[in-house]
Structure formats: C-alpha cells, structure tokens
PDB file of C-alpha atoms in Angstrom:
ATOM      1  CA  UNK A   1       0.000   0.000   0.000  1.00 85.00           C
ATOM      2  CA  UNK A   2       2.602   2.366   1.489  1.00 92.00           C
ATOM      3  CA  UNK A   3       4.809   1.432  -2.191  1.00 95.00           C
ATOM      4  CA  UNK A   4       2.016   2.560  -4.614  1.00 96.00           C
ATOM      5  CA  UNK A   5       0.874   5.956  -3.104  1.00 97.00           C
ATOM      6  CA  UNK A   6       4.895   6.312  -3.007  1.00 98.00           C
ATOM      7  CA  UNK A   7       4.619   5.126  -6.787  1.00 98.00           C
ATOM      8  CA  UNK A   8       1.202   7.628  -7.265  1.00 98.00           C
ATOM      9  CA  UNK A   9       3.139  10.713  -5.657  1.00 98.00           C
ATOM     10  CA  UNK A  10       6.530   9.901  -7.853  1.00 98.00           C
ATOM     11  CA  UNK A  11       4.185   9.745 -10.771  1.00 98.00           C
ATOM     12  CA  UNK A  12       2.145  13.097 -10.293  1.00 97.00           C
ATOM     13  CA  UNK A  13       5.525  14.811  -9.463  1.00 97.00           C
ATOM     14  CA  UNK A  14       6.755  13.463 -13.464  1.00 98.00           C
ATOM     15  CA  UNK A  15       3.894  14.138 -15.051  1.00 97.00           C
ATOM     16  CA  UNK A  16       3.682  17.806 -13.212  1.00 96.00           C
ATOM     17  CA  UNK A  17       7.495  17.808 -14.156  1.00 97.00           C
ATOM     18  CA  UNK A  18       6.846  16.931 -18.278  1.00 97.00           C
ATOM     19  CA  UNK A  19       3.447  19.882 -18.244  1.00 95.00           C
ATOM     20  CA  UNK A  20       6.151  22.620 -16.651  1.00 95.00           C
ATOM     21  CA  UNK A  21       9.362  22.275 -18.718  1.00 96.00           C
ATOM     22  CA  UNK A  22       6.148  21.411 -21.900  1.00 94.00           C
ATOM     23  CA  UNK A  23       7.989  18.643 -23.133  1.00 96.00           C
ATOM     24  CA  UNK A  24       4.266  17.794 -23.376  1.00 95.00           C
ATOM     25  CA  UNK A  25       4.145  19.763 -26.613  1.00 95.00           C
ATOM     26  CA  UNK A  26       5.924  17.555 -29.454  1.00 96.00           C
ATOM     27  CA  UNK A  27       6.575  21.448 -30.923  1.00 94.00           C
ATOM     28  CA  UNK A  28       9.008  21.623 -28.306  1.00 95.00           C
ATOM     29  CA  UNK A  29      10.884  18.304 -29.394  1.00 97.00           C
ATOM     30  CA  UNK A  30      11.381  18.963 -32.941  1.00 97.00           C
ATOM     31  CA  UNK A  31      12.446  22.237 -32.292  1.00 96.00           C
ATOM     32  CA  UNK A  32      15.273  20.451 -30.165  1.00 97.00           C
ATOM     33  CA  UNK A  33      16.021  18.156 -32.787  1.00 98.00           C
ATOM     34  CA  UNK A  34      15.855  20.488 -35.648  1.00 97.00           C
ATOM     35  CA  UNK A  35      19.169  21.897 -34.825  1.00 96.00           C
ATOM     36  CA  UNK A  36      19.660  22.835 -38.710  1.00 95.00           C
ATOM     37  CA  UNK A  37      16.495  25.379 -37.979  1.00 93.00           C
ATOM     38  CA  UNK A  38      15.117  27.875 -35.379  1.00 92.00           C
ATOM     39  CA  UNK A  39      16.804  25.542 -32.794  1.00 96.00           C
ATOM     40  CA  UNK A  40      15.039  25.282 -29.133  1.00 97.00           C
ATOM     41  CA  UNK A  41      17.437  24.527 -26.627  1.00 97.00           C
ATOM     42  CA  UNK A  42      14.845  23.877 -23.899  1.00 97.00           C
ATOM     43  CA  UNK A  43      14.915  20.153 -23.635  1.00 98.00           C
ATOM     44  CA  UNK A  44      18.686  20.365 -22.921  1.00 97.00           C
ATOM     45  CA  UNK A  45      18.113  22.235 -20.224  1.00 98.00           C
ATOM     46  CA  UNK A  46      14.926  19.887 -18.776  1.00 98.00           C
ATOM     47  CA  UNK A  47      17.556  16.919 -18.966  1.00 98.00           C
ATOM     48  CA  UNK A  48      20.543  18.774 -17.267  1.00 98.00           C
ATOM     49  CA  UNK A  49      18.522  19.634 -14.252  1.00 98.00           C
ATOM     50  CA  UNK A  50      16.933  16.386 -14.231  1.00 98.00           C
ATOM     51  CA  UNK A  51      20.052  14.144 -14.470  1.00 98.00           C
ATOM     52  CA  UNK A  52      21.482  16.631 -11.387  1.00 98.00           C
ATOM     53  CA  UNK A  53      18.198  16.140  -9.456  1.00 97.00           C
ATOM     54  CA  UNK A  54      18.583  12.368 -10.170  1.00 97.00           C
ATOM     55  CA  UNK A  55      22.225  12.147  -9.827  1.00 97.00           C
ATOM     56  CA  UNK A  56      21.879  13.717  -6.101  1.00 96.00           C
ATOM     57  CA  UNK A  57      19.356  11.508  -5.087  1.00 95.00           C
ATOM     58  CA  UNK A  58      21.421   8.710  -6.086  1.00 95.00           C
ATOM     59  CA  UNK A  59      23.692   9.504  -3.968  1.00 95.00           C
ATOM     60  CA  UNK A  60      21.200   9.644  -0.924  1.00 94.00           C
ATOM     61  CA  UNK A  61      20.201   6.204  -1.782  1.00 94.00           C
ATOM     62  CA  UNK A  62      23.995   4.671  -1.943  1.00 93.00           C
ATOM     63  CA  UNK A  63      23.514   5.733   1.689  1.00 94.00           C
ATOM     64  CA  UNK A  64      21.321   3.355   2.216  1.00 95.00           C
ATOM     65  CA  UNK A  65      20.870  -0.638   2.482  1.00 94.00           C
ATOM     66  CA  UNK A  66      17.723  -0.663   1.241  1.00 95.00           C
ATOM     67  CA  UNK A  67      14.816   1.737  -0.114  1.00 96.00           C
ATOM     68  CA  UNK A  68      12.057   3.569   2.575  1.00 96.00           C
ATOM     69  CA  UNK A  69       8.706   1.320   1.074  1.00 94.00           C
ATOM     70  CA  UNK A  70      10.320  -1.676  -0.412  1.00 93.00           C
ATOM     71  CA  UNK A  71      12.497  -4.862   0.295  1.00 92.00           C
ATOM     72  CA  UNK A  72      15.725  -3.673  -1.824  1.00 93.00           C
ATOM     73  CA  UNK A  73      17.014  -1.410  -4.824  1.00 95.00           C
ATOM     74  CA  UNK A  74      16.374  -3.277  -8.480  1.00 93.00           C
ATOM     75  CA  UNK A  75      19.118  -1.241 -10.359  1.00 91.00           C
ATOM     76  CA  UNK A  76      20.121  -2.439 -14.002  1.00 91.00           C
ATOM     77  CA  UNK A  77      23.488  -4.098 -13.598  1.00 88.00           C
ATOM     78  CA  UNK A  78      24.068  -4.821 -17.064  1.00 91.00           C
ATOM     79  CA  UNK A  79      27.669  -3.021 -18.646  1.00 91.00           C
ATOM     80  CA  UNK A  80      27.729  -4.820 -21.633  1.00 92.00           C
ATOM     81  CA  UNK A  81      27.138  -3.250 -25.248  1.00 93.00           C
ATOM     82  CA  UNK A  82      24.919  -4.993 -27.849  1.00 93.00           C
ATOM     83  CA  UNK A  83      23.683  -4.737 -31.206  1.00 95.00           C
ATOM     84  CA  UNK A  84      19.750  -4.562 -29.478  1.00 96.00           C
ATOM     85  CA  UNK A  85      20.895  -1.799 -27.551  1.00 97.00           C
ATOM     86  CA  UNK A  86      21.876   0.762 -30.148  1.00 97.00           C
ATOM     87  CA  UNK A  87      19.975  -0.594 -32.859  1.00 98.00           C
ATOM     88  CA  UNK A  88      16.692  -0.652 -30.706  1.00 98.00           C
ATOM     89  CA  UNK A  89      17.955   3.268 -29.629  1.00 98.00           C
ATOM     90  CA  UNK A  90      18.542   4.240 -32.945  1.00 98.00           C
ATOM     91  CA  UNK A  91      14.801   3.188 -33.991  1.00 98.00           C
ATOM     92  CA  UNK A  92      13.126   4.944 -30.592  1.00 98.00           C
ATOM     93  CA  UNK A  93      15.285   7.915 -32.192  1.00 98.00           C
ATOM     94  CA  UNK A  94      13.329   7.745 -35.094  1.00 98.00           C
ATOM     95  CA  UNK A  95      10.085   7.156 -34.008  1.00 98.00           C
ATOM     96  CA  UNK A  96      10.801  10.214 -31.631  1.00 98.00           C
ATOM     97  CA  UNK A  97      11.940  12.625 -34.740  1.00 98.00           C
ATOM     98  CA  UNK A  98       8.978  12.071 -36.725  1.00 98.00           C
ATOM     99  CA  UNK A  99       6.187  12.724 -34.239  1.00 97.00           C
ATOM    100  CA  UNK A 100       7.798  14.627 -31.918  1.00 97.00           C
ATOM    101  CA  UNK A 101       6.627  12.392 -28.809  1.00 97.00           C
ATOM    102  CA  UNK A 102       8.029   9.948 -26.393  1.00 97.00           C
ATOM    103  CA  UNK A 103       6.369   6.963 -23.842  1.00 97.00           C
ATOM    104  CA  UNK A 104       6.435   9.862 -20.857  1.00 97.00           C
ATOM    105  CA  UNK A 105       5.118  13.095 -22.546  1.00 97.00           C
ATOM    106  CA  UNK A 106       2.349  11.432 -24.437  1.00 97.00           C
ATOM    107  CA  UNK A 107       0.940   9.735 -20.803  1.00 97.00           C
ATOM    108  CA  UNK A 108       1.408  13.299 -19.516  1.00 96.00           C
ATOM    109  CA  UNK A 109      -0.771  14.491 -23.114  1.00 94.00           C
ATOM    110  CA  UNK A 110      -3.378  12.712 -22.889  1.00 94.00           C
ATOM    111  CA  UNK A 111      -5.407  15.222 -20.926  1.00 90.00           C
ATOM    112  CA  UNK A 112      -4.208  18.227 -23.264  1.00 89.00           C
ATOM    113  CA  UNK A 113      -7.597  17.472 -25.515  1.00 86.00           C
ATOM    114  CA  UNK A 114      -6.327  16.397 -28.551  1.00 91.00           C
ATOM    115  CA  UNK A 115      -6.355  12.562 -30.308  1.00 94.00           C
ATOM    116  CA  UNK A 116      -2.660  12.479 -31.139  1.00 96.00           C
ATOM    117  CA  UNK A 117      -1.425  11.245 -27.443  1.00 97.00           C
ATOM    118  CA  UNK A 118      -4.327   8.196 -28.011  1.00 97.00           C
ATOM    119  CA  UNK A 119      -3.230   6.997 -31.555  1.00 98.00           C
ATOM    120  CA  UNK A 120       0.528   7.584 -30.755  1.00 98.00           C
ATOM    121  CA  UNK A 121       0.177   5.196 -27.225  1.00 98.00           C
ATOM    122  CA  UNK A 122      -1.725   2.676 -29.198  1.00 98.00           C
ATOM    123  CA  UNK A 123       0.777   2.282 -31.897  1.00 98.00           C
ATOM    124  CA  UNK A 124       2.793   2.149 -29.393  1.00 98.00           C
ATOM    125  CA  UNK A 125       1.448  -0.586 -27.956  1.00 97.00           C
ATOM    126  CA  UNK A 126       1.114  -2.745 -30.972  1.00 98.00           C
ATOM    127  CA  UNK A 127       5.408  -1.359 -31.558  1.00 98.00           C
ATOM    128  CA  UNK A 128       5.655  -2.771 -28.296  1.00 97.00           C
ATOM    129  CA  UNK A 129       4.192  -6.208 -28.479  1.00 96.00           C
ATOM    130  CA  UNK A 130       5.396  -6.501 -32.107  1.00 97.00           C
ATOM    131  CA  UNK A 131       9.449  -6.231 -30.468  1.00 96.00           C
ATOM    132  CA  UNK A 132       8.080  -9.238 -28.202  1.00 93.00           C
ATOM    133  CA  UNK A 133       6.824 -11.596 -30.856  1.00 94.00           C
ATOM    134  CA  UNK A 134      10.721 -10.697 -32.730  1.00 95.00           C
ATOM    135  CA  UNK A 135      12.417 -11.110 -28.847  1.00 92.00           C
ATOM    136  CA  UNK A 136      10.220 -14.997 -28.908  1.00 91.00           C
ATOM    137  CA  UNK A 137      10.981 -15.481 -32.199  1.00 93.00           C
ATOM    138  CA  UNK A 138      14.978 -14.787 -31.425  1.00 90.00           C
ATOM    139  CA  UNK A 139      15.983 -15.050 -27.775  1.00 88.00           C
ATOM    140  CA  UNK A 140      18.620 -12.758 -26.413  1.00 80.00           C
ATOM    141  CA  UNK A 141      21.989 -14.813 -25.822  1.00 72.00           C
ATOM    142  CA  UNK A 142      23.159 -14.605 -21.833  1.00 65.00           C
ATOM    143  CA  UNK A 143      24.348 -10.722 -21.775  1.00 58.00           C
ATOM    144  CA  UNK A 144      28.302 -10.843 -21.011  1.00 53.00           C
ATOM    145  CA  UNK A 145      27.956  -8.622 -17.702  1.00 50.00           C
TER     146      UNK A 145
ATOM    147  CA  UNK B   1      16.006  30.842 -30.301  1.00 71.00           C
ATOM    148  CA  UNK B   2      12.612  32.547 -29.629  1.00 76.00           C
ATOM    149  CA  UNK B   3      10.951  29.452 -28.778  1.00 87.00           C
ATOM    150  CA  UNK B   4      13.801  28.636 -26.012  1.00 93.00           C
ATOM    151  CA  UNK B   5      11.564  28.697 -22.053  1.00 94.00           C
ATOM    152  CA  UNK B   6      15.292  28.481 -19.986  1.00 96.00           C
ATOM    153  CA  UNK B   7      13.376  28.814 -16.775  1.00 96.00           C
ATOM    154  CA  UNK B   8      10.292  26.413 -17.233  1.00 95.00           C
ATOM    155  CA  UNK B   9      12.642  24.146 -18.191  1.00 97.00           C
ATOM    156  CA  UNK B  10      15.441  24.115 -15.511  1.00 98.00           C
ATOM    157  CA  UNK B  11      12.140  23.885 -13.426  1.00 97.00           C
ATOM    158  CA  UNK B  12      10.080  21.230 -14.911  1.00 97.00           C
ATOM    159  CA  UNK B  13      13.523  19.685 -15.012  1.00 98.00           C
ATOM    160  CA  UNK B  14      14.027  19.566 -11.435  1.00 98.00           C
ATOM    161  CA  UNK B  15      10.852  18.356 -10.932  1.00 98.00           C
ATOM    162  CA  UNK B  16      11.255  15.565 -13.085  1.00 98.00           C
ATOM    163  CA  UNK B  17      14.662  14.649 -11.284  1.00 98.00           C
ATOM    164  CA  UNK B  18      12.977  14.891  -7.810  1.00 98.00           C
ATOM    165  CA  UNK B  19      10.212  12.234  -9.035  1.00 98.00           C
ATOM    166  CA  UNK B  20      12.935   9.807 -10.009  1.00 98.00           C
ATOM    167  CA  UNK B  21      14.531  10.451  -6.512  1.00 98.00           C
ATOM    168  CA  UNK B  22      11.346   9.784  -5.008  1.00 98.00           C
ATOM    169  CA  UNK B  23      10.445   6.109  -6.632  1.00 97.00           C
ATOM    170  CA  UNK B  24      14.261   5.380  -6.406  1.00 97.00           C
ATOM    171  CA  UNK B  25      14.398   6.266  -2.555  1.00 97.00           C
ATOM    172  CA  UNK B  26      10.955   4.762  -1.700  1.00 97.00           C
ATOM    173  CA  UNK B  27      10.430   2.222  -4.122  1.00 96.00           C
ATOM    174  CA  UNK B  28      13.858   1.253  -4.897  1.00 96.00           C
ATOM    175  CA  UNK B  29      13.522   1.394  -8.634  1.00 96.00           C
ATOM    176  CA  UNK B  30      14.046   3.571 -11.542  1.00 95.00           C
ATOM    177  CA  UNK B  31      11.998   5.793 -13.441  1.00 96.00           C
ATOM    178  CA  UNK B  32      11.837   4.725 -16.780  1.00 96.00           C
ATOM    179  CA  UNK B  33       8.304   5.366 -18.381  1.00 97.00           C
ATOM    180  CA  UNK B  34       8.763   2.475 -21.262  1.00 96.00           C
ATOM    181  CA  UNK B  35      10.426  -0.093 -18.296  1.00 95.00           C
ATOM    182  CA  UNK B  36       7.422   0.605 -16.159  1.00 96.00           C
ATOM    183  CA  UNK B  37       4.628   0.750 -19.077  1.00 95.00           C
ATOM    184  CA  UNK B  38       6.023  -3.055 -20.379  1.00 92.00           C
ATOM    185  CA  UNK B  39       6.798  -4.154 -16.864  1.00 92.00           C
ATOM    186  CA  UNK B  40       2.861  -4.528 -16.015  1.00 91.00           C
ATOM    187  CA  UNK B  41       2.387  -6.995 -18.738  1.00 83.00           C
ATOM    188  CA  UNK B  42       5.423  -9.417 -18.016  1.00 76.00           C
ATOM    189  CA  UNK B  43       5.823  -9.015 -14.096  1.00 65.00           C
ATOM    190  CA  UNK B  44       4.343 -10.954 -11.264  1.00 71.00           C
ATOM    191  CA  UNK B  45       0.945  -9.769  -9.542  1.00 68.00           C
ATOM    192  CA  UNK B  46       2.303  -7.821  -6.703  1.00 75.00           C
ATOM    193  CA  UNK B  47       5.018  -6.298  -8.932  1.00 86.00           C
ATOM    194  CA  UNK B  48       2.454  -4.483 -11.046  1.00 91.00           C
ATOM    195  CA  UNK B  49       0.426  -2.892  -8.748  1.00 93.00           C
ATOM    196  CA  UNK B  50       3.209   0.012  -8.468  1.00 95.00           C
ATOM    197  CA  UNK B  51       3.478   0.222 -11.713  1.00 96.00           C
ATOM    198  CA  UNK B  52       0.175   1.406 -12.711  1.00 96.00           C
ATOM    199  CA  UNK B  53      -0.146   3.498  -9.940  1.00 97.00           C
ATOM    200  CA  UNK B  54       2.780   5.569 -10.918  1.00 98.00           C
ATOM    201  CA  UNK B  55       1.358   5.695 -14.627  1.00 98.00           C
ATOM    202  CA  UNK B  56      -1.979   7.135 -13.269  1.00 98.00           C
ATOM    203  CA  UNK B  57       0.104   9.233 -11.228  1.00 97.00           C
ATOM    204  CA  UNK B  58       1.666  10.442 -14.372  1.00 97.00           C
ATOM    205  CA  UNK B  59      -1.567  11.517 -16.499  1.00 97.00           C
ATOM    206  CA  UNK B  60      -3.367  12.896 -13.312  1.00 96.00           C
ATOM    207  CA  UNK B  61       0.054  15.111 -12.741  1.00 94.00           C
ATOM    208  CA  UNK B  62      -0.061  16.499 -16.431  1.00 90.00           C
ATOM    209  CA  UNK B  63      -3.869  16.919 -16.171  1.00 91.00           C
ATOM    210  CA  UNK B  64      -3.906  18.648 -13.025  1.00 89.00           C
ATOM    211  CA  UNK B  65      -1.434  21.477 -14.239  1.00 86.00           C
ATOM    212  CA  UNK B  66      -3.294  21.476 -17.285  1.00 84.00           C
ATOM    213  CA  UNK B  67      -6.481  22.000 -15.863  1.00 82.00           C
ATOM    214  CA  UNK B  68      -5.384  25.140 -13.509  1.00 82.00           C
ATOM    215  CA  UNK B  69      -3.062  26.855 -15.732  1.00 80.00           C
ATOM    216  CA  UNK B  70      -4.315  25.622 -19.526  1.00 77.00           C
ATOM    217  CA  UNK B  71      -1.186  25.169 -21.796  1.00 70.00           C
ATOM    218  CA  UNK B  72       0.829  27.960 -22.719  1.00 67.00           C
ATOM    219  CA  UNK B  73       0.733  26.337 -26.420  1.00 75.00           C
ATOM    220  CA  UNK B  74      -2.092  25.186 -29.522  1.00 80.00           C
ATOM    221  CA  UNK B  75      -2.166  21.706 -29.758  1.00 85.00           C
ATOM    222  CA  UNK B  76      -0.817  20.889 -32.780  1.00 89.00           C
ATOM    223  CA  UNK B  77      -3.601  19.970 -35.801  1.00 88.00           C
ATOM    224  CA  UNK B  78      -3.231  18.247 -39.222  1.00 89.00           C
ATOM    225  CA  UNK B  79      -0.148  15.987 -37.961  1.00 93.00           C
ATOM    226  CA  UNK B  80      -0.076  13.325 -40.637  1.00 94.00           C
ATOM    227  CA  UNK B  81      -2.568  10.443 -38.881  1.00 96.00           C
ATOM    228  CA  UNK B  82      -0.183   7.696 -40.493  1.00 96.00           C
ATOM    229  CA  UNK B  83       3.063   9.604 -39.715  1.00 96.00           C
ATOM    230  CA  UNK B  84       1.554   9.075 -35.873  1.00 97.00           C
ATOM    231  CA  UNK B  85       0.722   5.803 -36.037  1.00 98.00           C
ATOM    232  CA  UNK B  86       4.439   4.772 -37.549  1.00 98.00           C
ATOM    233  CA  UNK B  87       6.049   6.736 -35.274  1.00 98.00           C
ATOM    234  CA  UNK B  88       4.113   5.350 -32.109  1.00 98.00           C
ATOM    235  CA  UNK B  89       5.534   1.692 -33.373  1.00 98.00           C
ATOM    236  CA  UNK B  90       8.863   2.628 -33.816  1.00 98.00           C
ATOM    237  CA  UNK B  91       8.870   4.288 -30.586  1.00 98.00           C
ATOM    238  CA  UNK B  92       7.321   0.775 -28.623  1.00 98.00           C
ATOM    239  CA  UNK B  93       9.102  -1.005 -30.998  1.00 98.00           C
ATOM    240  CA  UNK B  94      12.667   0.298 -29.941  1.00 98.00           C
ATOM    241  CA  UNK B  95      12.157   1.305 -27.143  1.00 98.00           C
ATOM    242  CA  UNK B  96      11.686  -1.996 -25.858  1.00 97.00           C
ATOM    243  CA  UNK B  97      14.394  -3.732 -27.750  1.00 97.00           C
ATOM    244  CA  UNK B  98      16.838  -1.065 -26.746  1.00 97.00           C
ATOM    245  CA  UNK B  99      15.854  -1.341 -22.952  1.00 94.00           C
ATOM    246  CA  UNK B 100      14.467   2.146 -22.821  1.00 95.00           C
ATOM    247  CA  UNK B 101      13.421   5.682 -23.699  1.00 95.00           C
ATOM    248  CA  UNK B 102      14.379   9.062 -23.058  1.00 96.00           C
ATOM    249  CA  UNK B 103      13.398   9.048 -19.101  1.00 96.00           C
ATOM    250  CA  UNK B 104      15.429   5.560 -18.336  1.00 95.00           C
ATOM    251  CA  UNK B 105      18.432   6.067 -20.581  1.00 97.00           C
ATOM    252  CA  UNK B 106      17.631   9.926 -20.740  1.00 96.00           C
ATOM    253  CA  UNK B 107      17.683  11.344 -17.496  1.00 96.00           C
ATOM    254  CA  UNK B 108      18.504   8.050 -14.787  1.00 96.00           C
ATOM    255  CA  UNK B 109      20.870   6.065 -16.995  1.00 96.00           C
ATOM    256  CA  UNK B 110      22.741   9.545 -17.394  1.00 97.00           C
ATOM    257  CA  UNK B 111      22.927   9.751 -13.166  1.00 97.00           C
ATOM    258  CA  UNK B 112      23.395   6.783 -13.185  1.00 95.00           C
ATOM    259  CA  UNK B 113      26.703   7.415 -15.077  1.00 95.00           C
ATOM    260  CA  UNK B 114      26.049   3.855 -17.212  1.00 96.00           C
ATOM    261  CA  UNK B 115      28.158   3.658 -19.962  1.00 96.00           C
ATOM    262  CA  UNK B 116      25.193   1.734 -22.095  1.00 97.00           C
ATOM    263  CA  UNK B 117      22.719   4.382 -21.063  1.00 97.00           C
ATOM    264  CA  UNK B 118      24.978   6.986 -22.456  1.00 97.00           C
ATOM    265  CA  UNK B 119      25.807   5.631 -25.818  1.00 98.00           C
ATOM    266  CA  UNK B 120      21.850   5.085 -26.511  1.00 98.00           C
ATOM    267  CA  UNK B 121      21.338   8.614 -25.558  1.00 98.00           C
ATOM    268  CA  UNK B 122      23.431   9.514 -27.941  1.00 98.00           C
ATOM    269  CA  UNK B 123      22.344   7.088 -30.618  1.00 98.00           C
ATOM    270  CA  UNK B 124      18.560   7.901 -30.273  1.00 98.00           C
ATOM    271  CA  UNK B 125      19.312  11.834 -30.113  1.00 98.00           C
ATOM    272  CA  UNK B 126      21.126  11.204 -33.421  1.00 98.00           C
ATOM    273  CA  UNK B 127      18.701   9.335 -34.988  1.00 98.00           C
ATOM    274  CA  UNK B 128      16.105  11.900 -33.406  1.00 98.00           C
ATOM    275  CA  UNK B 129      17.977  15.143 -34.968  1.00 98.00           C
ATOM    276  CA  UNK B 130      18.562  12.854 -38.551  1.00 98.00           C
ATOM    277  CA  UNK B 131      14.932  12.524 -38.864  1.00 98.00           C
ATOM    278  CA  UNK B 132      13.555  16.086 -38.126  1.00 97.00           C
ATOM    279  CA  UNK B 133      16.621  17.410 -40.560  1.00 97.00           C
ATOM    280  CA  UNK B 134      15.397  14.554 -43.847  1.00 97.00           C
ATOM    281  CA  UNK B 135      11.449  14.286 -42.846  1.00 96.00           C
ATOM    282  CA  UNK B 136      10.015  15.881 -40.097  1.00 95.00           C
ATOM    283  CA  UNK B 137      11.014  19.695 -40.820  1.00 93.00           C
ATOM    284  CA  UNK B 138       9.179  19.112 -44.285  1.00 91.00           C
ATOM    285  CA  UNK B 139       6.014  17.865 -42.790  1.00 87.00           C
ATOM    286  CA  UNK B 140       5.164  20.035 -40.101  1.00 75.00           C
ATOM    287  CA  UNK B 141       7.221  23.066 -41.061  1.00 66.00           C
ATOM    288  CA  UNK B 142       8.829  23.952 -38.547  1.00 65.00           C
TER     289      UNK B 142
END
C-alpha cells in the first residue's frame, strides 16, 4: 500500500514535471532536434537539471541498504554493449523525430484534448508487443555482464 | 532561439529529477516510463500494482497542471494520422528492444553514469535530430 501511493506521488511529481518544462508539446521536441532550424534549446536544459536532481538523489540512496517502502534497490546491472541496444535506440530515435513524442510526454498528453497522445500510445502498444513476438521469435543470448 | 523557455525548463527539469529520486528512494527502482509501461504486462501480480499506480500518477500530474493553468501552447492539428501511427511503433518497438526511452536512458541512466545508457542517448538523439533534418522539418514546417 505504502509502495504505490509512493509510486502515485513519484508519478504526479513526473507528469507535473513533463506539463512545466512542456515537453508535453511535441513542438518543443522537434524544435530540439531540428538543430539545422530555429533551434530550441529547452529540452537540454529539462535533462541537465533532471540528471542533477537524479544524480543527487542517487547519492542519498547509496547511503542506504535498502529503499524507505520496499524490500531492496532493483538497479540495471548490465555493462555490456549490444547490437539490441543501439539498434533498438537508434529506432526509438526515429520514431521520436517524426512525431515529436516519447512513452512519458504522451501519458502526460493525454489530458491536453487532442487525439494524437491516443493513436501515438496505441501504436505504441502494438510497436511494443510486435518487439516481443521478434524477442520470442529470437531469444537474447546470456548478456556478457 | 525565440521558442527557447530556460526557466520552465530548468524547473520542470528539477521536478522531473525529484520524481525519479522519489520512486528510487521509496520504491527502490528507476523511473523509466517504457520499463514501467512493459513491466505490467510481463511481471508478477504484486510487482504491477506500483506500476500502474505511478502511470496514473503520471496523467493525473499532467492533467492537473493542465487543468489550472491551460497550456501555454495550440495543440498541434493536421499531424499526418499515419506519420503518428508509424512513429508510435517505432517508438514501442525500440524502445523496448533497446531497454528504454528518453526518461530511463535519458535522465537516470545519465545519473546513473552507465556507460550503455549513455551511448543510446546519444544514438537515439542522433537518430532523433537525422529525422527532423530529412522528414520531419518538411512535414510540419517547422
């Protein structure tokens, strides 16, 4: 109980987070990513202070033996580099570029009042369970960690 | 540069940062919207219930602000319907097979200091800044 109103207050905090800095407003992407253009520095500047907020309260947490709600820390281990990696990146780069939204910002949408946030998630979804049916159809080798 | 908001987004920003800090403190885990979103469908029982709280947490947090101070910006119109729809499976698509999207890689891979979380940054804001510069810039004119 005590973990999901933890989760629910984490989650309005993002979402509040995304509406502020607009990354809400797929405008706002492609004018980051059209640096060619009328370029719109802002989302460097939502990820900088992000990555320091996060990279602080990492280090409250290496404090710690184990999190406030929860039995321990799940942390991705993994060091290794592979092909699903960077090839899987360089398609979410795409997909990003040519609508301008990403899984976070079109949750955070879908009050705004317009359909795109809808037919974007549900692609989405389908782009999602379409990468499981190829990860059945070819399973991952043990990652070298 | 008159679109650039320096201050909404240092703040927004923060905020975002200080929600990652709070599921990573309390919960133990990290924030990474795609990890979460495909985590309900292949976890246990009790390991989804967080899950989809956060998500709900998510929309209600955008649609609160939204709903006291409307957006400062027009929702965009006439976005190509099948431009969407390609784009929204690209995004599950590699999102998934890369391990994660611009929050996990983005902002706590980056704290994180993890060397794989780094390079996808920098593949997928490649890739990102490629696509606006051969297709996106012609469709929506910016």
């Amino acid at each position: 109980m005590k973990a999901q109103v933890a989760a629910l207050f984490a989650g309005l905090l993002f979402g509040l987070g995304l509406v502020v800095s607009q990354m809400i407003n797929p405008d706002k992407i492609i004018g980051f990513l059209n640096v060619t253009g009328d370029w719109d520095p802002s989302l460097a500047l939502v990820l900088v202070a992000a990555v320091t907020m996060s990279f602080l309260g990492l280090r409250l947490a290496a404090r710690r033996t184990r999190p406030i709600v929860s039995d321990k820390f799940q942390i991705p281990s993994r060091r290794d580099l592979d092909g699903r990696l960077i090839i899987g990146a360089a398609i979410f780069g795409i997909g990003w570029g040519l609508a301008g939204y990403c899984p976070g910002p079109a949750l955070a949408a879908l009050t705004v009042g317009t359909w795109e946030p809808v037919v974007f998630l549900g692609a989405m979804f389908l782009g999602s369970l379409l990468c499981r049916f190829f990860e059945s159809r070819f399973p991952q080798k043990a990652p070298k960690i | 540069m008159e679109n650039f908001t320096p201050y909404t987004a240092l703040i927004g920003g923060a905020l975002i940062g200080l929600a990652a800090t709070v599921l990573l403190l309390m919960n133990g885990r990290i924030a990474g919207v795609s990890g979460i979103l495909n985590g309900i469908f292949k976890s246990s029982r009790g390991d989804a219930a967080w899950r989809v709280w956060f998500l709900i947490g998510l929309i209600i947090g955008g649609g609160l602000y939204i709903m006291f101070f409307p957006p400062a910006f027009e929702p965009r119109t006439g976005f190509p319907l099948a431009l969407l729809v390609i784009a929204g499976v690209l995004v599950g698509f590699g999102a998934r097979l890369g391990s994660g999207c611009t929050s996990g890689h983005g902002v706590c891979g980056l704290a994180r200091l993890s060397g794989r979380s780094l390079v996808a940054t920098g593949v997928f804001l490649t890739t990102g800044m490629l696509t606006v510069f051969f297709v996106t810039r012609h469709v929506s004119g910016v």
